[in-house]
Coordinates of C-alpha atoms in Angstrom, one line a residue:
X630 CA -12.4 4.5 21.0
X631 CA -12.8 4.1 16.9
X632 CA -15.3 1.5 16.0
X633 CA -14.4 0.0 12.9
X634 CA -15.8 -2.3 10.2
X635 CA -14.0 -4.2 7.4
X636 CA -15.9 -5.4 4.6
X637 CA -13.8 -8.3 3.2
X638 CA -11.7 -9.0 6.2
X639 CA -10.6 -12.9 5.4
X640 CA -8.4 -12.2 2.5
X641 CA -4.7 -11.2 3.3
X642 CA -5.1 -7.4 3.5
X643 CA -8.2 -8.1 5.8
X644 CA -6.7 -10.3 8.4
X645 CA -3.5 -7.9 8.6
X646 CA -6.0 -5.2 9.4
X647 CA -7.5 -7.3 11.9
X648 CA -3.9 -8.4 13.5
X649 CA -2.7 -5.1 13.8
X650 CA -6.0 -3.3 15.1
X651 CA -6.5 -6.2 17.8
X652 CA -3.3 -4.1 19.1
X653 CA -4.5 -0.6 18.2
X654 CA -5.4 1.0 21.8
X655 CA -7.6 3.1 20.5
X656 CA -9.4 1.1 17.8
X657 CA -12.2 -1.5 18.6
X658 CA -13.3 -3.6 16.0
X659 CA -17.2 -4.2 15.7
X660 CA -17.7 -6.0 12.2
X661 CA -15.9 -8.0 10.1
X662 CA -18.0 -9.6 6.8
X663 CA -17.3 -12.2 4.6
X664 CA -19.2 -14.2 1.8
X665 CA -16.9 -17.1 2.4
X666 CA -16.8 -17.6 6.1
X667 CA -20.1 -15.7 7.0
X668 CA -21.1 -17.3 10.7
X669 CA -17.9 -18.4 11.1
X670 CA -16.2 -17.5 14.2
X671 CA -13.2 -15.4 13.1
X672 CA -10.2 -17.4 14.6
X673 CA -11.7 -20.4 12.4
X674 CA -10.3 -18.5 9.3
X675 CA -7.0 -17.5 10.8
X676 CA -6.0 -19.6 14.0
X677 CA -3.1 -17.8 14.9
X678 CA -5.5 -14.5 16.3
X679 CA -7.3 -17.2 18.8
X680 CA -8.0 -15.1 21.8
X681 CA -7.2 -12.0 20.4
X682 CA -10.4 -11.3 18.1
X683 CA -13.5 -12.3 19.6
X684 CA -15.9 -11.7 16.4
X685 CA -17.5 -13.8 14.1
X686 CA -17.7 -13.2 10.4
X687 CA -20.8 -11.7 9.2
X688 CA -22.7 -11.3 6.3
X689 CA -22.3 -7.8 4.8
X690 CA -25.8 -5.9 5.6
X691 CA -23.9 -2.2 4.9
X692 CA -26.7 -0.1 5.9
X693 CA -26.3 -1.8 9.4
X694 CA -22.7 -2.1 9.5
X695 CA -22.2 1.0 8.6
X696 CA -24.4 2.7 11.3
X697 CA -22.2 1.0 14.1
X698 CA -19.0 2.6 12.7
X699 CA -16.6 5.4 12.8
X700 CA -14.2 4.3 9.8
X701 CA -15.1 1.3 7.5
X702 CA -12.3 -0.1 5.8
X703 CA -12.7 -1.8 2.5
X704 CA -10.3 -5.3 2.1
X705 CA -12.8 -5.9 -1.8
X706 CA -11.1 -6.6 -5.4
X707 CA -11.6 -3.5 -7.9
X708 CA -15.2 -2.8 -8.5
X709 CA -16.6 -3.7 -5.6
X710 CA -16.2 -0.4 -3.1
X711 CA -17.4 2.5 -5.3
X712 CA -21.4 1.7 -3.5
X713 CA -20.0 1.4 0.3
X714 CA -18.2 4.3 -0.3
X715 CA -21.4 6.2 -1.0
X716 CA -23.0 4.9 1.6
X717 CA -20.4 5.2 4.4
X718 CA -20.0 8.7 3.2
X719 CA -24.0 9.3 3.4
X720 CA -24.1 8.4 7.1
X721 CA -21.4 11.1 7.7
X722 CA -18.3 8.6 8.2
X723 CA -15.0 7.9 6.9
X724 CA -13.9 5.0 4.6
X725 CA -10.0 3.7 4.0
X726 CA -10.1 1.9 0.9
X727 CA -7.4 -1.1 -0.1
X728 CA -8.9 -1.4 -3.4
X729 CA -7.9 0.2 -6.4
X730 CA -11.8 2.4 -7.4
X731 CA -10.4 5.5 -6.1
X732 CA -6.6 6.0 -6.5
X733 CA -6.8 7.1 -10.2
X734 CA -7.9 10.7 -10.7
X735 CA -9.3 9.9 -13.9
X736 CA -12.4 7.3 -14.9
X737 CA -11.2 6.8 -18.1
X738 CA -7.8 5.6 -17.0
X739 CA -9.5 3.4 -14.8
X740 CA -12.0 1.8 -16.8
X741 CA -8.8 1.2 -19.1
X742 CA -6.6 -0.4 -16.9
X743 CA -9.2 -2.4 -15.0
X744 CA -11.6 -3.3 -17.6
X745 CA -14.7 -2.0 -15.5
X746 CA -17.1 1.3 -15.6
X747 CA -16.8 3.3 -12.4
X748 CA -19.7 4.3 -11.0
X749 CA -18.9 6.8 -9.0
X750 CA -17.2 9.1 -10.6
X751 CA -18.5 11.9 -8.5
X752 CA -16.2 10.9 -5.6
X753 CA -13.1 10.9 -7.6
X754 CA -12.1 14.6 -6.9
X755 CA -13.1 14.2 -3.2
X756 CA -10.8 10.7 -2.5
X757 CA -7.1 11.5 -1.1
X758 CA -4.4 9.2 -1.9
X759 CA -3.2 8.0 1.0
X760 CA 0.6 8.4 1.0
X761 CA 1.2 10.0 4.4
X762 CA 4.6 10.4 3.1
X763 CA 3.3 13.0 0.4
X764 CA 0.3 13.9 1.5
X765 CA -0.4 14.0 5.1
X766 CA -2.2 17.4 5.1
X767 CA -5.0 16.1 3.2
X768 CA -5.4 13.0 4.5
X769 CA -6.2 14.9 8.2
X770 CA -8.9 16.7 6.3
X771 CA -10.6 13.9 4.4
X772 CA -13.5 11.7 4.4
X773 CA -12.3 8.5 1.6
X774 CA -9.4 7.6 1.6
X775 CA -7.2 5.8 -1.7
X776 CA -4.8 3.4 0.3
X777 CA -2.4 3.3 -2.4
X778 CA -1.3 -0.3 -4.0
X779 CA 1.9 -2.4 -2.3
X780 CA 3.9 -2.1 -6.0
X781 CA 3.2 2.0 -5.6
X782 CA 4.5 2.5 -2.5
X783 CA 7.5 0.9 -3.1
X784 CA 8.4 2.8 -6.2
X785 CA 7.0 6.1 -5.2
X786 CA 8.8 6.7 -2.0
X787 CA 11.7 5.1 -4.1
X788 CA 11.7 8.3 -6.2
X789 CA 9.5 11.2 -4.8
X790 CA 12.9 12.9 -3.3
X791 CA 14.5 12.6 -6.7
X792 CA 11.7 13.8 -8.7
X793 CA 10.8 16.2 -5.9
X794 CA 14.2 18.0 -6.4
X795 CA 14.4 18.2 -10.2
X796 CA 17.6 15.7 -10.1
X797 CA 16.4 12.9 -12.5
X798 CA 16.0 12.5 -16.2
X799 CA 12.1 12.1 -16.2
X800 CA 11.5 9.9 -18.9
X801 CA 14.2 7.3 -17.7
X802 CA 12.9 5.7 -15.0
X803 CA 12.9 2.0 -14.3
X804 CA 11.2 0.2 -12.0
X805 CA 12.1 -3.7 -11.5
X806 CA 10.2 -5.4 -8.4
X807 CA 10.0 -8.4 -7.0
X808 CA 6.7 -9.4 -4.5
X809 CA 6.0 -12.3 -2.4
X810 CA 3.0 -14.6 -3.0
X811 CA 0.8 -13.4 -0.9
X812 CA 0.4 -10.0 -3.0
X813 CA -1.3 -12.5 -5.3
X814 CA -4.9 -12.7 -2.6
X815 CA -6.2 -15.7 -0.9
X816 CA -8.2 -16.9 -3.7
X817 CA -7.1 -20.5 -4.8
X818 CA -5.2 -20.7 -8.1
X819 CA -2.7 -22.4 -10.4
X820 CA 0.2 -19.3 -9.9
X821 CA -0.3 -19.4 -5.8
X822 CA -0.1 -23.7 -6.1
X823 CA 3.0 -24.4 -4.4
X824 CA 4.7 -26.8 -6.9
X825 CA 4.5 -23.5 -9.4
X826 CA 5.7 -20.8 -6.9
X827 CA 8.3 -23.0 -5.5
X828 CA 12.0 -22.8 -6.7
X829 CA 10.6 -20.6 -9.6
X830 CA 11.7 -17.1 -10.3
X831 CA 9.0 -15.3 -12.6
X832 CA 7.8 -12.1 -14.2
X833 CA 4.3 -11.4 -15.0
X834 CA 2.3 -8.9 -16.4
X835 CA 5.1 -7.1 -18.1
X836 CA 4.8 -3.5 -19.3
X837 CA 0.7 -4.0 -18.4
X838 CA 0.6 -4.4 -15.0
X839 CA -2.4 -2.1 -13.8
X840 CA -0.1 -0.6 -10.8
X841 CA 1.5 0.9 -13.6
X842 CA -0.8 4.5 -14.5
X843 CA -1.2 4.7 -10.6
X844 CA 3.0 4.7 -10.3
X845 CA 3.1 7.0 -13.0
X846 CA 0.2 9.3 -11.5
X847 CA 1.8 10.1 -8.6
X848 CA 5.3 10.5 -10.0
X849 CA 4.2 12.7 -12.8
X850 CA 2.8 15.2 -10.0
X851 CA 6.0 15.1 -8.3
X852 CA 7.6 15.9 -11.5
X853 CA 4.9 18.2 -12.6
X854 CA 4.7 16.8 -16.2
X855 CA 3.6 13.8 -17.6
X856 CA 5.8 11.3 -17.3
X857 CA 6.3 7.1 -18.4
X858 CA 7.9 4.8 -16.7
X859 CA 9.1 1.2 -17.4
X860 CA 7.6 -1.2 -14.6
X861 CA 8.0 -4.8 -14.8
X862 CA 7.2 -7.1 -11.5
X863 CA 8.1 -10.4 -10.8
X864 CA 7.0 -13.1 -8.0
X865 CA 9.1 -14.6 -5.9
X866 CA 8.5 -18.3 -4.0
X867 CA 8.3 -16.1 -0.3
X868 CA 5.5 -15.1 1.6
X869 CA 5.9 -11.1 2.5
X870 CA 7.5 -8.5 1.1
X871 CA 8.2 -6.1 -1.8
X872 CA 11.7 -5.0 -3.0
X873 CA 11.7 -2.8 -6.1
X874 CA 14.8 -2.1 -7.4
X875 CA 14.8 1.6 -9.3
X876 CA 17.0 3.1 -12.2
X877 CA 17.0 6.9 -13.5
X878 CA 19.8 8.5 -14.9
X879 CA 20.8 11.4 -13.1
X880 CA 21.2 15.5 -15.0
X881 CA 24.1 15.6 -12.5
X882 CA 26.8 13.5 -11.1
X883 CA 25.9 12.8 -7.1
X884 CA 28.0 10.2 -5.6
X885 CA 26.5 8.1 -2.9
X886 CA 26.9 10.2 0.1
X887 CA 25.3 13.0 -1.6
X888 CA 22.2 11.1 -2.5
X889 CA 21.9 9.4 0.5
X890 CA 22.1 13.4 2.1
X891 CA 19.5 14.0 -0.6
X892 CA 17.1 11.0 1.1
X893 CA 18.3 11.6 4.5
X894 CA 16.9 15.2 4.1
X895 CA 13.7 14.4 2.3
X896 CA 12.7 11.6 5.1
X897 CA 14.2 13.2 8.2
X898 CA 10.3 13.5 10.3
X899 CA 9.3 10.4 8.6
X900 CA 8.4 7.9 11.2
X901 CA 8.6 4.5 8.8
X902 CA 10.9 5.6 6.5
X903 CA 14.1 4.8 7.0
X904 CA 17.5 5.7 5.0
X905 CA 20.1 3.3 5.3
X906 CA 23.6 4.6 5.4
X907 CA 25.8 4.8 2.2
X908 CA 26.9 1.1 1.8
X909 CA 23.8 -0.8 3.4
X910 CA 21.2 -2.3 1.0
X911 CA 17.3 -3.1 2.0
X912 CA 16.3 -6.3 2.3
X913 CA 13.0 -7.9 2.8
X914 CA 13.4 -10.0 5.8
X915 CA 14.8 -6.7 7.7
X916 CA 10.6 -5.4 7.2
X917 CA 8.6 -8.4 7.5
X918 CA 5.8 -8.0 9.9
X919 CA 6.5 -3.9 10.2
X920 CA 5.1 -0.8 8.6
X921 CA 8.8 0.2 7.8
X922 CA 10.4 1.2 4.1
X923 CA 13.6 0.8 3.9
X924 CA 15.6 3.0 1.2
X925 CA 19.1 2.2 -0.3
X926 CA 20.2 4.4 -2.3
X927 CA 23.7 3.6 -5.0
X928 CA 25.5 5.7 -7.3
X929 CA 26.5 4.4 -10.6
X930 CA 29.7 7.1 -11.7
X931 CA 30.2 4.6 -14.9
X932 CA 26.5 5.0 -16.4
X933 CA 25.4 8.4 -14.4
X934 CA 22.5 6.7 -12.5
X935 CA 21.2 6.5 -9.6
X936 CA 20.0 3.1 -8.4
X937 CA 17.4 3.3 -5.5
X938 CA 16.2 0.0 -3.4
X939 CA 13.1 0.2 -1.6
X940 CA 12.0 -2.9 0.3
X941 CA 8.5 -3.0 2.6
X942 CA 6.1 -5.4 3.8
X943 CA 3.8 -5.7 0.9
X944 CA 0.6 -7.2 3.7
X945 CA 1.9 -3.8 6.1
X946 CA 3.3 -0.8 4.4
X947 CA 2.2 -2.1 1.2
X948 CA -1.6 -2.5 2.7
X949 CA -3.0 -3.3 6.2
X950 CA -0.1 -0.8 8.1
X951 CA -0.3 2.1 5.6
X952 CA -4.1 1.6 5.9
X953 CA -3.9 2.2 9.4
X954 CA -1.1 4.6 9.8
X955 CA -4.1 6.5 7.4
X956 CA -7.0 5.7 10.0
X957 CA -4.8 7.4 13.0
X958 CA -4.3 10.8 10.8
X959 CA -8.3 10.5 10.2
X960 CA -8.9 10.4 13.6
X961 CA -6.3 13.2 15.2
X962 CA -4.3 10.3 17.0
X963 CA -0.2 10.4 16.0
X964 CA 0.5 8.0 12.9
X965 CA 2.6 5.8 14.7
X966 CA -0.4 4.7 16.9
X967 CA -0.5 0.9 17.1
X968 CA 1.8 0.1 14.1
X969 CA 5.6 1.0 15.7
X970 CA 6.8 -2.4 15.7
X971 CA 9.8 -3.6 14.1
X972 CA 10.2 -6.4 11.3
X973 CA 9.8 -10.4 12.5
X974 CA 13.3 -11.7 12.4
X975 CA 14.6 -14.2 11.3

């Protein structure tokens, strides 16, 4: 069995990685901290995993934690894993990480973006961003891993077989996506209240969301050049999921069976990616609950673009799932271990 810790396991991301390990059969959960609920028995905090997780929350003494661990996974806001991760790595094991510290390559980029010095700037080189998708390989070899961010996975697995292939126009890409609340945290606040998210349709953070250099990262290593993208998001009054809608314009005319070959091709040993057939759109309800993307894929012969749709679960394959799916590739154990479920329907 894996022991595992989370540090920061009663936010969102940290209960979904407690729901879904519960399940894991060859996972056992042996600490889960929390400044907020410390002593608190864990199904206090989230009722609906009564009799499944039999822990209470702890006070974070990482030293200690650390020592009863295989993998420690990291549920913290930006700035706060860049010290566990030198201490998990100091005791010789491996840490997943749902924050942002270690999926840009570069500390300047970083301290840009997120407003904060990074302090361990020695571990940049070393982390692996952990796309399976892209870069499975590496992951199997690693010691930190970079879960990447909800809004990234969506867009990048949107475009990688695009970009991959040399088919797009790189500097016109467009990247419209809408998230459920939930991608907002747990913490209490005036754009979560209910009478502001309900009925209302908003964007936010328009051409600075900090998703943004980590979106372009990855595609402009795909591309291999440097490459901007337009990325606006937008929150929607639902709970789950992600569905970014993505424009490039194309060097050549592919109509839609052609792309969808294209994607089909690209995604064929992919166990969570799945290419809908020409005519059938993603939608968000079809991955709630799952660690599934969903790709549509639409050619536009009037403008010469191709429009890509890319729904997930932004708590699963957007997080918790892909965190996971990350663990089991760590570990030797096939990806799909504890995580091949399908979506909660209705």
């Amino acid at each position: 069995m894996i022991n595992v810790g989370i540090i920061g396991a009663t936010g969102y991301t940290g209960a979904e990685l407690v729901r879904l390990l519960g399940r894991h059969p060859q996972a056992k959960l042996v600490g889960l901290t929390s400044r907020t609920y410390r002593g608190e028995p864990y199904w206090r905090v989230y009722p609906h995993l009564n009799d499944y997780v039999d822990l209470d929350c702890e006070e974070l003494d990482l030293v200690q934690l650390v020592s009863r661990t295989d993998v420690v996974f990291t549920a913290l806001p930006h700035g706060h894993s860049m010290d566990v991760a030198r201490e998990v790595l100091r005791q010789g094991k491996k840490l997943v990480d749902l924050g942002a510290d270690f999926r840009l390559r570069q500390s300047r980029v970083y301290e840009q973006w997120y407003g904060v010095t990074h302090t361990a700037t020695e571990l940049l080189n070393e982390a692996v961003y952990g796309l399976p998708e892209l870069y499975r390989e590496s992951i199997t070899e690693a010691r930190l891993v970079a879960n990447p961010g909800c809004y990234p996975t969506a867009s990048i697995l949107a475009l990688a077989p695009l970009l991959c292939k040399g088919l797009v126009y790189q500097n016109s890409i467009i990247v419209d996506a809408k998230s459920g609340v939930s991608g907002a945290g747990r913490q209490f606040s005036l754009k979560g209240h209910f009478a502001e998210t309900n009925e209302n349709f908003q964007a936010y953070n328009v051409a600075a969301h900090r998703h943004t250099p980590e979106i372009e990262q990855e595609l402009s290593l795909l591309a291999g050049a440097e490459l901007l993208i337009n990325f606006t998001p937008h929150l929607v009054p639902m709970t789950r999921g992600i569905l970014a809608t993505v424009y490039v314009n194309l060097k050549n005319y592919f109509d839609r069976e052609e792309l969808y070959t294209v994607f089909a091709e690209f995604y064929r040993d992919e166990p969570f990616v799945r290419v809908l057939p020409p005519g059938v759109l993603p939608q968000t309800k079809a991955v709630a609950g799952s660690n599934h993307c969903d790709i549509g894929i639409v050619s536009d012969s009037r403008t010469n673009r191709a429009i890509i749709l890319s729904a997930i679960d932004n708590l699963v394959k957007g997080a918790s799932g892909q965190a996971i799916q990350n663990m089991n590739l760590l570990f030797g154990l096939d990806e799909t271990t504890g995580l091949m479920y399908p979506g909660l329907y209705p």
